[in-house]
């Protein structure tokens, strides 16, 4: 039983000088009797996205922020303090309150504590208690506190999300939440290769996905139309290969310093970046930058169209593997996360034996640089070892090769194109996006069970769920938002919430309650007719 172990940890931490106030807080930390969430009831406690594990409202009790509210963070924890500063950063512009962040714990104000949480919260969950006097979020990790902070934001009036000062009162309903994720991998993917997105645009997206407890940002950094990450040993990849994009615009790339800045920004939101270097196909930008990477030694022109599947690194040349080794070395050195994604999709001009030979040489290079490999599900052809994570992007829930990989021990991330692809049009009138996998309105995106979706793929083989956003037709933040909202929260809920909370009718009402928040944040969402938005 994890519970006693957690209690032991708790009391040891408590003895490390947290004092009487905290000890008293701990004694009363239990979450009350739980009731299942009834999503259609109006209290903000019933409108949280993604749906929490357990919500216990305390009718008649509320907590209201005041101009002298303080945010107390676990003494001695720099990470807890950073979460406190993040929360203050969200609340200060709209409330106009100072909200000082100081180490400590109190019955009054807001406390973020790394002790006393119910053991069920695990490594990423939290317990949130709102009483008349204050708010206490407890977790075992800063990631858990951060998740609790996202829930707390949704308990306050929507205009708290505004960047300018608004009129209060800033009241949250009393009650308790006990919450933890269903899956370890709750991902969003952004394609910065087809159209380039600036550091600020990517940060904006990071902030948006963090609200829905997404914890992985997969950056699709290279493709036929552009190479977006500076590689010092192969500088033409960006100086030439990064100089355009779909439609012929100026493109762009991240210097290594800018990429580090993105990784750090994501980390401050408890999101791990997974960089993707898509090989051996989808490599026209690299092939155009270095003639020697082509089998015939001739560099093709840069490419700004959207049809793909025509390019491949030269499988038979030694220089190909020196190139991949150099790229992976630099990417690994820049990336604290466990994974590098090596693509492997749509290698349509590479034979299966060549593809397998290529992956057999490349997979050990990923390991040599201290990382685990993920890849689009085609790479299971090369039978990567059990540490590798295939990402399923099929259009049918039947994938015997992926099931076979799971039987060999690989854990799978699910991004079925008919459900999780945020670049699919909602319907025939959607001005942006593609439709090769069909139209996907928000109910289609929401209504599937990742644990029972692919035939014969058991829940235990699923590592998580990810929503890819490909950008052939998307060129600015407003375009990303139009495709991601409201579907990204739907996929994020599938990744976080227990299946027992799954209910389209409840979800569509909870989604409707999110819209005023997006409006306050300036998020350009698609007002799907399937959702009962409140006017
Ligand atoms: C496919 C393809 C991408 C496209 C995307 C568009 C995968 C894994 N490869 O998904 O190159 O951009 O569809 O929806």
Short mmCIF file of C-alpha atoms and ligand atoms in Angstrom, two decimals:
data_model
loop_
_atom_site.label_atom_id
_atom_site.label_comp_id
_atom_site.label_asym_id
_atom_site.label_seq_id
_atom_site.Cartn_x
_atom_site.Cartn_y
_atom_site.Cartn_z
CA UNK A 1 0.00 0.00 0.00
CA UNK A 2 1.52 3.36 -1.00
CA UNK A 3 -0.36 5.25 1.71
CA UNK A 4 1.83 4.48 4.77
CA UNK A 5 5.01 5.14 2.77
CA UNK A 6 3.74 8.53 1.75
CA UNK A 7 2.74 9.36 5.30
CA UNK A 8 6.25 8.51 6.47
CA UNK A 9 7.74 10.84 3.87
CA UNK A 10 5.32 13.48 4.92
CA UNK A 11 6.11 13.41 8.58
CA UNK A 12 9.85 13.38 7.96
CA UNK A 13 9.47 16.46 5.79
CA UNK A 14 7.24 17.91 8.47
CA UNK A 15 9.90 17.41 11.11
CA UNK A 16 12.35 19.31 8.95
CA UNK A 17 11.13 22.50 10.52
CA UNK A 18 7.81 23.31 8.95
CA UNK A 19 6.44 24.35 12.32
CA UNK A 20 3.20 24.14 14.16
CA UNK A 21 0.97 25.85 11.65
CA UNK A 22 1.85 23.36 9.01
CA UNK A 23 1.50 20.45 11.40
CA UNK A 24 -2.00 21.67 12.20
CA UNK A 25 -2.79 21.97 8.51
CA UNK A 26 -1.66 18.41 7.99
CA UNK A 27 -3.88 17.02 10.70
CA UNK A 28 -6.96 18.26 8.93
CA UNK A 29 -5.81 17.52 5.42
CA UNK A 30 -8.14 14.65 4.59
CA UNK A 31 -10.39 15.00 1.60
CA UNK A 32 -14.02 14.48 2.56
CA UNK A 33 -16.28 11.73 1.31
CA UNK A 34 -16.17 11.77 -2.44
CA UNK A 35 -19.05 11.96 -4.86
CA UNK A 36 -18.80 11.47 -8.60
CA UNK A 37 -18.61 14.65 -10.64
CA UNK A 38 -21.97 15.76 -12.02
CA UNK A 39 -20.77 17.91 -14.82
CA UNK A 40 -23.96 19.72 -15.63
CA UNK A 41 -24.41 21.35 -12.21
CA UNK A 42 -23.42 24.98 -12.28
CA UNK A 43 -20.76 25.27 -9.57
CA UNK A 44 -17.28 25.82 -11.06
CA UNK A 45 -16.23 22.73 -9.11
CA UNK A 46 -18.36 20.73 -11.55
CA UNK A 47 -16.97 22.45 -14.62
CA UNK A 48 -13.28 21.62 -14.41
CA UNK A 49 -11.52 20.45 -17.59
CA UNK A 50 -10.03 17.88 -17.53
CA UNK A 51 -12.55 16.27 -15.15
CA UNK A 52 -10.91 15.51 -11.78
CA UNK A 53 -10.96 12.10 -10.14
CA UNK A 54 -13.09 13.27 -7.19
CA UNK A 55 -14.86 16.50 -6.40
CA UNK A 56 -16.55 17.23 -3.07
CA UNK A 57 -18.35 20.58 -2.98
CA UNK A 58 -19.01 22.25 0.34
CA UNK A 59 -22.23 24.13 -0.36
CA UNK A 60 -22.53 27.50 1.31
CA UNK A 61 -18.78 27.91 1.74
CA UNK A 62 -16.71 30.22 -0.43
CA UNK A 63 -13.26 31.77 -0.34
CA UNK A 64 -12.59 35.26 -1.68
CA UNK A 65 -9.18 36.66 -2.56
CA UNK A 66 -8.43 40.02 -0.95
CA UNK A 67 -5.88 42.74 -1.69
CA UNK A 68 -3.65 41.38 1.08
CA UNK A 69 -3.89 37.68 0.19
CA UNK A 70 -0.49 35.98 0.31
CA UNK A 71 0.74 32.88 -1.48
CA UNK A 72 2.64 30.61 0.93
CA UNK A 73 4.91 27.99 -0.56
CA UNK A 74 6.52 24.94 0.99
CA UNK A 75 9.50 26.12 3.06
CA UNK A 76 12.84 25.30 1.47
CA UNK A 77 11.42 24.26 -1.90
CA UNK A 78 12.54 26.41 -4.81
CA UNK A 79 10.26 24.45 -7.14
CA UNK A 80 7.17 25.03 -5.00
CA UNK A 81 8.08 28.70 -4.90
CA UNK A 82 8.26 28.77 -8.70
CA UNK A 83 4.74 27.35 -8.87
CA UNK A 84 3.65 30.07 -6.42
CA UNK A 85 5.24 32.75 -8.61
CA UNK A 86 3.53 31.28 -11.65
CA UNK A 87 0.15 31.43 -9.90
CA UNK A 88 0.81 35.02 -8.79
CA UNK A 89 1.73 35.85 -12.39
CA UNK A 90 -1.65 34.57 -13.58
CA UNK A 91 -3.66 36.35 -10.88
CA UNK A 92 -1.91 39.72 -10.52
CA UNK A 93 -2.81 41.45 -13.81
CA UNK A 94 -6.57 40.94 -13.51
CA UNK A 95 -6.98 41.25 -9.73
CA UNK A 96 -4.48 44.07 -9.33
CA UNK A 97 -3.49 42.48 -6.00
CA UNK A 98 0.15 42.23 -4.91
CA UNK A 99 -0.07 38.55 -3.95
CA UNK A 100 3.38 38.26 -2.38
CA UNK A 101 4.90 34.77 -2.56
CA UNK A 102 6.68 33.72 0.62
CA UNK A 103 7.85 30.44 2.14
CA UNK A 104 5.49 29.11 4.80
CA UNK A 105 2.02 27.69 5.36
CA UNK A 106 -1.12 29.31 6.63
CA UNK A 107 -4.80 28.71 7.09
CA UNK A 108 -5.30 32.06 5.41
CA UNK A 109 -4.52 32.88 1.81
CA UNK A 110 -3.16 30.27 -0.56
CA UNK A 111 -0.71 27.54 0.50
CA UNK A 112 1.18 25.23 -1.85
CA UNK A 113 2.57 22.35 0.20
CA UNK A 114 4.65 19.30 -0.59
CA UNK A 115 3.32 17.43 2.43
CA UNK A 116 0.07 15.93 3.58
CA UNK A 117 -1.41 14.93 0.24
CA UNK A 118 -3.48 11.76 0.00
CA UNK A 119 -1.09 9.01 -1.23
CA UNK A 120 -3.32 8.40 -4.25
CA UNK A 121 -2.12 11.67 -5.83
CA UNK A 122 1.10 9.92 -6.89
CA UNK A 123 3.79 11.91 -8.68
CA UNK A 124 1.60 14.30 -10.67
CA UNK A 125 -1.65 14.58 -8.77
CA UNK A 126 -2.79 16.94 -6.05
CA UNK A 127 -5.35 17.57 -3.40
CA UNK A 128 -7.08 20.96 -3.29
CA UNK A 129 -9.11 22.25 -0.36
CA UNK A 130 -11.01 25.52 -0.46
CA UNK A 131 -12.35 26.70 2.90
CA UNK A 132 -13.75 30.02 4.07
CA UNK A 133 -10.31 31.14 5.17
CA UNK A 134 -8.07 29.92 2.43
CA UNK A 135 -6.92 27.52 -0.25
CA UNK A 136 -4.50 24.67 0.36
CA UNK A 137 -3.00 22.67 -2.49
CA UNK A 138 -1.02 19.62 -1.47
CA UNK A 139 1.05 17.33 -3.65
CA UNK A 140 4.14 15.16 -3.52
CA UNK A 141 5.87 17.08 -6.30
CA UNK A 142 5.93 20.56 -7.79
CA UNK A 143 4.31 19.06 -10.91
CA UNK A 144 1.37 18.07 -8.72
CA UNK A 145 1.15 21.56 -7.23
CA UNK A 146 1.20 22.99 -10.74
CA UNK A 147 -1.70 20.75 -11.76
CA UNK A 148 -3.60 21.87 -8.66
CA UNK A 149 -2.98 25.50 -9.57
CA UNK A 150 -4.56 24.88 -13.00
CA UNK A 151 -7.65 23.54 -11.26
CA UNK A 152 -7.76 26.47 -8.84
CA UNK A 153 -7.66 28.97 -11.75
CA UNK A 154 -10.83 27.39 -13.11
CA UNK A 155 -12.61 27.92 -9.79
CA UNK A 156 -12.23 31.71 -10.05
CA UNK A 157 -14.39 33.90 -12.32
CA UNK A 158 -13.33 33.70 -15.99
CA UNK A 159 -12.20 37.31 -16.15
CA UNK A 160 -9.35 36.42 -13.80
CA UNK A 161 -7.68 35.32 -17.04
CA UNK A 162 -7.63 38.86 -18.44
CA UNK A 163 -4.33 40.69 -18.87
CA UNK A 164 -5.78 43.96 -17.60
CA UNK A 165 -7.29 44.88 -14.25
CA UNK A 166 -10.88 43.72 -13.74
CA UNK A 167 -13.46 44.22 -11.05
CA UNK A 168 -13.83 41.44 -8.43
CA UNK A 169 -14.97 39.86 -6.23
CA UNK A 170 -12.57 36.94 -6.75
CA UNK A 171 -14.56 34.15 -5.17
CA UNK A 172 -13.98 30.40 -5.41
CA UNK A 173 -16.49 27.77 -4.24
CA UNK A 174 -15.66 25.80 -1.09
CA UNK A 175 -14.90 22.12 -1.35
CA UNK A 176 -12.21 19.57 -2.09
CA UNK A 177 -10.66 17.98 -5.15
CA UNK A 178 -8.59 14.81 -5.25
CA UNK A 179 -7.00 14.34 -8.62
CA UNK A 180 -4.30 12.48 -10.55
CA UNK A 181 -3.71 11.51 -14.20
CA UNK A 182 -4.76 8.40 -16.06
CA UNK A 183 -1.69 8.44 -18.36
CA UNK A 184 1.94 9.48 -17.96
CA UNK A 185 2.15 10.96 -21.45
CA UNK A 186 -0.30 13.78 -22.09
CA UNK A 187 1.04 15.36 -25.20
CA UNK A 188 0.57 18.11 -27.72
CA UNK A 189 2.61 18.24 -30.92
CA UNK A 190 3.37 21.41 -32.84
CA UNK A 191 4.71 21.34 -36.40
CA UNK A 192 7.09 24.31 -36.67
CA UNK A 193 8.54 22.99 -39.93
CA UNK A 194 5.70 23.55 -42.44
CA UNK A 195 5.23 27.05 -41.08
CA UNK A 196 7.74 28.48 -38.67
CA UNK A 197 6.46 29.78 -35.32
CA UNK A 198 8.51 32.25 -33.29
CA UNK A 199 9.71 31.61 -29.74
CA UNK A 200 6.92 33.87 -28.44
CA UNK A 201 4.27 32.05 -30.47
CA UNK A 202 5.44 28.69 -29.13
CA UNK A 203 5.46 30.06 -25.56
CA UNK A 204 1.89 31.22 -26.06
CA UNK A 205 0.89 27.71 -27.11
CA UNK A 206 2.78 26.24 -24.14
CA UNK A 207 0.76 28.43 -21.79
CA UNK A 208 -2.46 27.36 -23.44
CA UNK A 209 -1.81 23.63 -23.26
CA UNK A 210 -0.46 23.81 -19.69
CA UNK A 211 -3.92 24.87 -18.50
CA UNK A 212 -5.25 21.46 -19.47
CA UNK A 213 -2.51 19.52 -17.66
CA UNK A 214 -0.63 18.56 -20.83
CA UNK A 215 2.89 17.53 -19.80
CA UNK A 216 4.70 16.85 -23.11
CA UNK A 217 5.34 19.20 -26.01
CA UNK A 218 6.51 17.32 -29.08
CA UNK A 219 8.15 19.78 -31.48
CA UNK A 220 8.21 18.62 -35.11
CA UNK A 221 11.43 20.49 -35.93
CA UNK A 222 12.35 19.23 -39.38
CA UNK A 223 10.53 18.35 -42.56
CA UNK A 224 10.72 18.73 -46.33
CA UNK A 225 9.79 22.41 -46.10
CA UNK A 226 12.20 23.52 -43.41
CA UNK A 227 14.85 22.66 -40.81
CA UNK A 228 14.17 24.71 -37.67
CA UNK A 229 16.90 23.92 -35.15
CA UNK A 230 20.47 25.19 -35.43
CA UNK A 231 22.94 22.30 -35.66
CA UNK A 232 26.42 23.77 -35.22
CA UNK A 233 28.24 20.97 -37.04
CA UNK A 234 25.95 21.28 -40.08
CA UNK A 235 25.17 25.01 -40.29
CA UNK A 236 23.54 25.05 -43.73
CA UNK A 237 20.62 23.00 -42.32
CA UNK A 238 19.24 26.26 -40.98
CA UNK A 239 20.98 29.00 -42.99
CA UNK A 240 19.69 27.38 -46.19
CA UNK A 241 17.24 24.66 -45.05
CA UNK A 242 15.44 27.00 -42.65
CA UNK A 243 15.05 29.85 -45.11
CA UNK A 244 11.55 29.14 -46.36
CA UNK A 245 8.29 27.36 -45.52
CA UNK A 246 5.02 26.19 -47.11
CA UNK A 247 3.84 28.87 -49.52
CA UNK A 248 7.33 30.36 -49.91
CA UNK A 249 7.43 32.62 -46.84
CA UNK A 250 10.64 33.50 -45.03
CA UNK A 251 10.62 30.49 -42.67
CA UNK A 252 13.05 30.76 -39.77
CA UNK A 253 14.76 28.65 -37.16
CA UNK A 254 15.66 28.52 -33.48
CA UNK A 255 19.25 29.13 -32.46
CA UNK A 256 20.40 26.61 -29.89
CA UNK A 257 20.03 29.32 -27.28
CA UNK A 258 16.43 29.99 -28.31
CA UNK A 259 15.63 26.29 -28.26
CA UNK A 260 17.08 26.08 -24.74
CA UNK A 261 14.88 29.02 -23.80
CA UNK A 262 11.81 27.14 -25.08
CA UNK A 263 12.80 23.99 -23.21
CA UNK A 264 13.22 26.01 -19.99
CA UNK A 265 9.94 27.85 -20.50
CA UNK A 266 8.12 24.57 -21.02
CA UNK A 267 9.84 23.12 -17.93
CA UNK A 268 8.59 26.07 -15.87
CA UNK A 269 5.10 24.88 -16.89
CA UNK A 270 6.02 21.27 -16.01
CA UNK A 271 6.09 20.34 -19.68
CA UNK A 272 8.91 18.26 -21.16
CA UNK A 273 9.93 19.01 -24.74
CA UNK A 274 10.30 16.03 -27.09
CA UNK A 275 12.25 17.19 -30.16
CA UNK A 276 11.53 15.41 -33.44
CA UNK A 277 14.11 15.03 -36.17
CA UNK A 278 12.09 13.30 -38.89
CA UNK A 279 14.24 10.76 -40.79
CA UNK A 280 14.85 9.09 -43.23
CA UNK A 281 11.90 10.63 -45.18
CA UNK A 282 10.61 14.19 -44.84
CA UNK A 283 14.18 15.39 -45.31
CA UNK A 284 14.14 17.62 -48.39
CA UNK A 285 15.34 20.66 -46.40
CA UNK A 286 18.43 18.73 -45.25
CA UNK A 287 19.02 17.19 -48.68
CA UNK A 288 18.80 20.63 -50.26
CA UNK A 289 21.32 22.00 -47.74
CA UNK A 290 24.01 19.32 -48.29
CA UNK A 291 24.46 17.71 -51.72
CA UNK A 292 26.55 14.91 -50.19
CA UNK A 293 23.53 13.54 -48.31
CA UNK A 294 21.88 12.64 -51.64
CA UNK A 295 22.59 9.29 -53.29
CA UNK A 296 23.30 11.08 -56.58
CA UNK A 297 25.30 13.86 -54.92
CA UNK A 298 22.96 16.53 -56.29
CA UNK A 299 21.12 18.88 -53.95
CA UNK A 300 17.43 19.32 -54.81
CA UNK A 301 15.86 22.79 -54.63
CA UNK A 302 14.08 23.94 -51.49
CA UNK A 303 10.45 22.83 -51.35
CA UNK A 304 7.41 24.90 -50.38
CA UNK A 305 4.51 22.63 -51.37
CA UNK A 306 2.49 20.34 -49.12
CA UNK A 307 2.65 16.94 -50.84
CA UNK A 308 5.19 14.74 -49.06
CA UNK A 309 6.73 11.26 -49.18
CA UNK A 310 9.24 11.94 -52.00
CA UNK A 311 12.46 12.51 -50.04
CA UNK A 312 14.90 10.20 -48.27
CA UNK A 313 18.35 10.35 -46.78
CA UNK A 314 20.71 8.04 -48.69
CA UNK A 315 20.53 4.74 -46.82
CA UNK A 316 23.77 3.34 -48.32
CA UNK A 317 26.13 6.23 -47.64
CA UNK A 318 28.32 6.38 -44.52
CA UNK A 319 28.00 10.13 -44.39
CA UNK A 320 24.26 9.69 -43.66
CA UNK A 321 25.08 8.10 -40.33
CA UNK A 322 27.79 10.67 -39.49
CA UNK A 323 25.16 13.29 -40.18
CA UNK A 324 22.51 11.61 -38.01
CA UNK A 325 25.06 11.00 -35.24
CA UNK A 326 26.08 14.68 -35.21
CA UNK A 327 22.48 15.90 -35.22
CA UNK A 328 21.41 13.52 -32.45
CA UNK A 329 24.47 14.44 -30.36
CA UNK A 330 23.63 18.13 -30.51
CA UNK A 331 19.90 17.63 -29.97
CA UNK A 332 20.53 15.29 -27.03
CA UNK A 333 22.90 17.80 -25.42
CA UNK A 334 20.24 20.52 -25.67
CA UNK A 335 17.37 18.39 -24.42
CA UNK A 336 16.99 17.37 -20.77
CA UNK A 337 13.97 15.13 -21.52
CA UNK A 338 14.25 11.39 -21.87
CA UNK A 339 13.11 11.13 -25.49
CA UNK A 340 14.15 12.08 -28.98
CA UNK A 341 11.56 11.43 -31.68
CA UNK A 342 13.08 10.19 -34.93
CA UNK A 343 10.00 10.37 -37.14
CA UNK A 344 10.10 7.45 -39.56
CA UNK A 345 6.70 8.22 -41.10
CA UNK A 346 5.86 8.06 -44.77
CA UNK A 347 9.26 6.91 -45.98
CA UNK A 348 7.50 6.14 -49.25
CA UNK A 349 10.60 6.06 -51.46
CA UNK A 350 12.53 3.80 -49.07
CA UNK A 351 12.08 0.02 -49.34
CA UNK A 352 11.27 -1.93 -46.17
CA UNK A 353 14.70 -3.61 -46.05
CA UNK A 354 16.39 -0.20 -46.44
CA UNK A 355 14.11 1.32 -43.80
CA UNK A 356 14.97 -1.45 -41.36
CA UNK A 357 18.70 -1.16 -42.12
CA UNK A 358 18.48 2.58 -41.51
CA UNK A 359 16.64 2.24 -38.19
CA UNK A 360 18.99 -0.56 -37.08
CA UNK A 361 21.85 1.92 -37.45
CA UNK A 362 20.05 4.96 -36.05
CA UNK A 363 18.37 3.47 -32.95
CA UNK A 364 21.73 2.66 -31.31
CA UNK A 365 22.83 6.26 -31.96
CA UNK A 366 19.84 7.53 -29.98
CA UNK A 367 20.86 5.25 -27.10
CA UNK A 368 24.53 6.25 -27.44
CA UNK A 369 23.53 9.84 -26.78
CA UNK A 370 21.64 8.80 -23.66
CA UNK A 371 18.07 9.03 -24.95
CA UNK A 372 15.10 6.80 -25.62
CA UNK A 373 13.59 6.82 -29.09
CA UNK A 374 10.07 7.57 -30.04
CA UNK A 375 8.85 7.49 -33.62
CA UNK A 376 5.73 7.41 -35.78
CA UNK A 377 4.29 3.91 -35.68
CA UNK A 378 5.88 2.86 -38.98
CA UNK A 379 9.17 2.45 -37.11
CA UNK A 380 7.87 -0.71 -35.42
CA UNK A 381 8.89 -2.38 -38.70
CA UNK A 382 12.43 -2.25 -37.32
CA UNK A 383 11.39 -3.94 -34.02
CA UNK A 384 12.91 -1.26 -31.77
CA UNK A 385 13.64 -2.49 -28.24
CA UNK A 386 11.08 -2.13 -25.48
CA UNK A 387 12.38 1.30 -24.40
CA UNK A 388 11.14 2.81 -27.69
CA UNK A 389 7.73 4.47 -27.86
CA UNK A 390 5.77 4.16 -31.11
CA UNK A 391 3.22 6.89 -31.80
CA UNK A 392 0.13 5.48 -33.51
CA UNK A 393 -1.37 7.85 -36.09
CA UNK A 394 -3.54 5.48 -38.12
CA UNK A 395 -7.04 6.13 -39.39
CA UNK A 396 -8.43 2.70 -38.47
CA UNK A 397 -8.44 1.14 -35.01
CA UNK A 398 -6.76 -1.98 -36.35
CA UNK A 399 -2.95 -2.11 -36.24
CA UNK A 400 -1.53 -5.63 -35.84
CA UNK A 401 2.07 -4.38 -36.18
CA UNK A 402 1.57 -1.94 -33.31
CA UNK A 403 -0.11 -4.63 -31.19
CA UNK A 404 2.86 -6.92 -31.91
CA UNK A 405 5.23 -4.16 -30.75
CA UNK A 406 3.19 -3.85 -27.55
CA UNK A 407 3.54 -7.59 -27.06
CA UNK A 408 7.33 -7.11 -27.30
CA UNK A 409 7.04 -4.55 -24.51
CA UNK A 410 6.77 -1.21 -26.29
CA UNK A 411 4.36 1.27 -24.71
CA UNK A 412 2.28 3.17 -27.27
CA UNK A 413 1.27 6.82 -27.54
CA UNK A 414 -2.06 7.23 -29.33
CA UNK A 415 -2.70 9.97 -31.88
CA UNK A 416 -5.32 8.43 -34.18
CA UNK A 417 -5.60 10.85 -37.09
CA UNK A 418 -9.40 10.64 -37.18
CA UNK A 419 -9.63 11.69 -33.52
CA UNK A 420 -6.53 13.47 -32.26
CA UNK A 421 -5.25 15.37 -35.33
CA UNK A 422 -6.01 18.99 -34.55
CA UNK A 423 -5.27 19.98 -38.15
CA UNK A 424 -8.32 18.15 -39.55
CA UNK A 425 -11.19 20.43 -40.54
CA UNK A 426 -14.20 20.44 -38.20
CA UNK A 427 -16.59 20.28 -41.14
CA UNK A 428 -16.78 21.22 -44.80
CA UNK A 429 -16.92 24.92 -43.99
CA UNK A 430 -13.75 25.10 -41.89
CA UNK A 431 -11.50 27.62 -43.69
CA UNK A 432 -8.23 26.13 -42.36
CA UNK A 433 -6.88 22.62 -42.05
CA UNK A 434 -6.80 19.41 -44.06
CA UNK A 435 -9.40 16.68 -44.51
CA UNK A 436 -7.50 13.57 -45.57
CA UNK A 437 -8.53 11.75 -42.36
CA UNK A 438 -12.08 13.13 -42.49
CA UNK A 439 -13.86 15.93 -40.66
CA UNK A 440 -13.42 15.91 -36.88
CA UNK A 441 -15.79 17.98 -34.81
CA UNK A 442 -15.30 18.16 -31.07
CA UNK A 443 -17.56 15.20 -30.26
CA UNK A 444 -15.55 12.97 -32.64
CA UNK A 445 -12.33 14.17 -30.99
CA UNK A 446 -13.72 13.40 -27.52
CA UNK A 447 -15.70 10.22 -27.97
CA UNK A 448 -13.17 7.37 -27.90
CA UNK A 449 -11.46 5.43 -25.17
CA UNK A 450 -7.66 5.38 -25.53
CA UNK A 451 -7.52 2.28 -23.34
CA UNK A 452 -9.79 0.29 -25.65
CA UNK A 453 -9.41 1.95 -29.04
CA UNK A 454 -6.94 -0.06 -31.08
CA UNK A 455 -8.20 -3.62 -31.47
CA UNK A 456 -6.30 -5.98 -29.13
CA UNK A 457 -4.16 -3.19 -27.68
CA UNK A 458 -4.71 -3.40 -23.92
CA UNK A 459 -4.95 -0.40 -21.62
CA UNK A 460 -1.70 -1.49 -19.98
CA UNK A 461 0.19 -0.99 -23.27
CA UNK A 462 -0.93 2.63 -23.62
CA UNK A 463 1.57 5.20 -22.43
CA UNK A 464 -0.64 8.12 -23.27
CA UNK A 465 -2.41 10.32 -25.77
CA UNK A 466 -1.11 13.15 -27.92
CA UNK A 467 -2.79 15.77 -30.10
CA UNK A 468 -0.68 16.68 -33.15
CA UNK A 469 -1.10 20.08 -34.81
CA UNK A 470 0.35 20.01 -38.33
CA UNK A 471 0.73 23.39 -39.95
CA UNK A 472 0.57 23.08 -43.73
CA UNK A 473 -2.37 25.54 -43.66
CA UNK A 474 -1.66 27.32 -40.37
CA UNK A 475 0.65 30.34 -40.25
CA UNK A 476 -0.06 32.31 -37.08
CA UNK A 477 -1.13 31.84 -33.46
CA UNK A 478 -4.76 32.65 -34.24
CA UNK A 479 -4.78 29.75 -36.74
CA UNK A 480 -3.30 27.34 -34.20
CA UNK A 481 -5.88 28.38 -31.62
CA UNK A 482 -8.79 28.01 -34.03
CA UNK A 483 -7.85 24.37 -34.64
CA UNK A 484 -6.74 23.51 -31.07
CA UNK A 485 -9.72 24.99 -29.24
CA UNK A 486 -11.96 23.32 -28.32
CA UNK A 487 -10.44 20.00 -29.44
CA UNK A 488 -7.15 20.16 -27.52
CA UNK A 489 -9.00 20.21 -24.15
CA UNK A 490 -10.98 17.17 -25.35
CA UNK A 491 -7.83 15.16 -26.03
CA UNK A 492 -6.21 16.46 -22.83
CA UNK A 493 -9.20 15.19 -20.87
CA UNK A 494 -8.87 11.73 -22.45
CA UNK A 495 -5.24 11.72 -21.33
CA UNK A 496 -5.86 12.93 -17.77
CA UNK A 497 -9.32 11.94 -16.56
CA UNK A 498 -10.44 8.50 -15.44
CA UNK A 499 -12.71 6.79 -17.95
CA UNK A 500 -15.44 6.70 -15.28
CA UNK A 501 -15.87 10.48 -15.75
CA UNK A 502 -16.29 10.20 -19.53
CA UNK A 503 -19.59 11.64 -20.68
CA UNK A 504 -20.11 13.75 -23.80
CA UNK A 505 -23.18 15.54 -22.43
CA UNK A 506 -21.33 16.57 -19.30
CA UNK A 507 -18.20 17.42 -21.22
CA UNK A 508 -19.89 19.73 -23.70
CA UNK A 509 -21.33 21.79 -20.84
CA UNK A 510 -17.95 21.94 -19.09
CA UNK A 511 -16.37 22.98 -22.40
CA UNK A 512 -18.94 25.75 -22.78
CA UNK A 513 -17.87 27.07 -19.39
CA UNK A 514 -14.28 27.35 -20.67
CA UNK A 515 -15.14 29.78 -23.46
CA UNK A 516 -15.29 32.93 -21.30
CA UNK A 517 -11.76 32.05 -20.13
CA UNK A 518 -10.53 31.77 -23.73
CA UNK A 519 -12.23 35.08 -24.48
CA UNK A 520 -10.48 36.74 -21.53
CA UNK A 521 -7.17 35.28 -22.74
CA UNK A 522 -7.75 36.31 -26.35
CA UNK A 523 -7.78 32.72 -27.60
CA UNK A 524 -9.33 32.45 -31.07
CA UNK A 525 -11.47 29.32 -30.57
CA UNK A 526 -13.88 27.65 -32.99
CA UNK A 527 -17.45 27.98 -31.66
CA UNK A 528 -18.54 24.48 -32.65
CA UNK A 529 -22.33 24.15 -32.99
CA UNK A 530 -22.04 20.93 -30.97
CA UNK A 531 -21.29 22.89 -27.78
CA UNK A 532 -23.95 24.88 -25.84
CA UNK A 533 -21.85 28.05 -25.54
CA UNK A 534 -23.34 30.60 -23.18
CA UNK A 535 -23.87 33.99 -24.75
C1 LIG B 1 0.63 12.86 -41.55
C2 LIG B 1 2.01 13.13 -42.09
C3 LIG B 1 2.44 14.59 -41.92
C4 LIG B 1 1.33 15.54 -42.30
C5 LIG B 1 0.07 15.20 -41.50
C6 LIG B 1 -1.07 16.12 -41.89
C7 LIG B 1 2.16 12.01 -40.14
C8 LIG B 1 2.70 11.29 -38.99
N1 LIG B 1 2.82 12.26 -41.28
O1 LIG B 1 0.93 12.53 -40.17
O2 LIG B 1 3.57 14.83 -42.71
O3 LIG B 1 1.71 16.86 -42.01
O4 LIG B 1 -0.32 13.87 -41.71
O5 LIG B 1 -2.26 15.82 -41.24
#
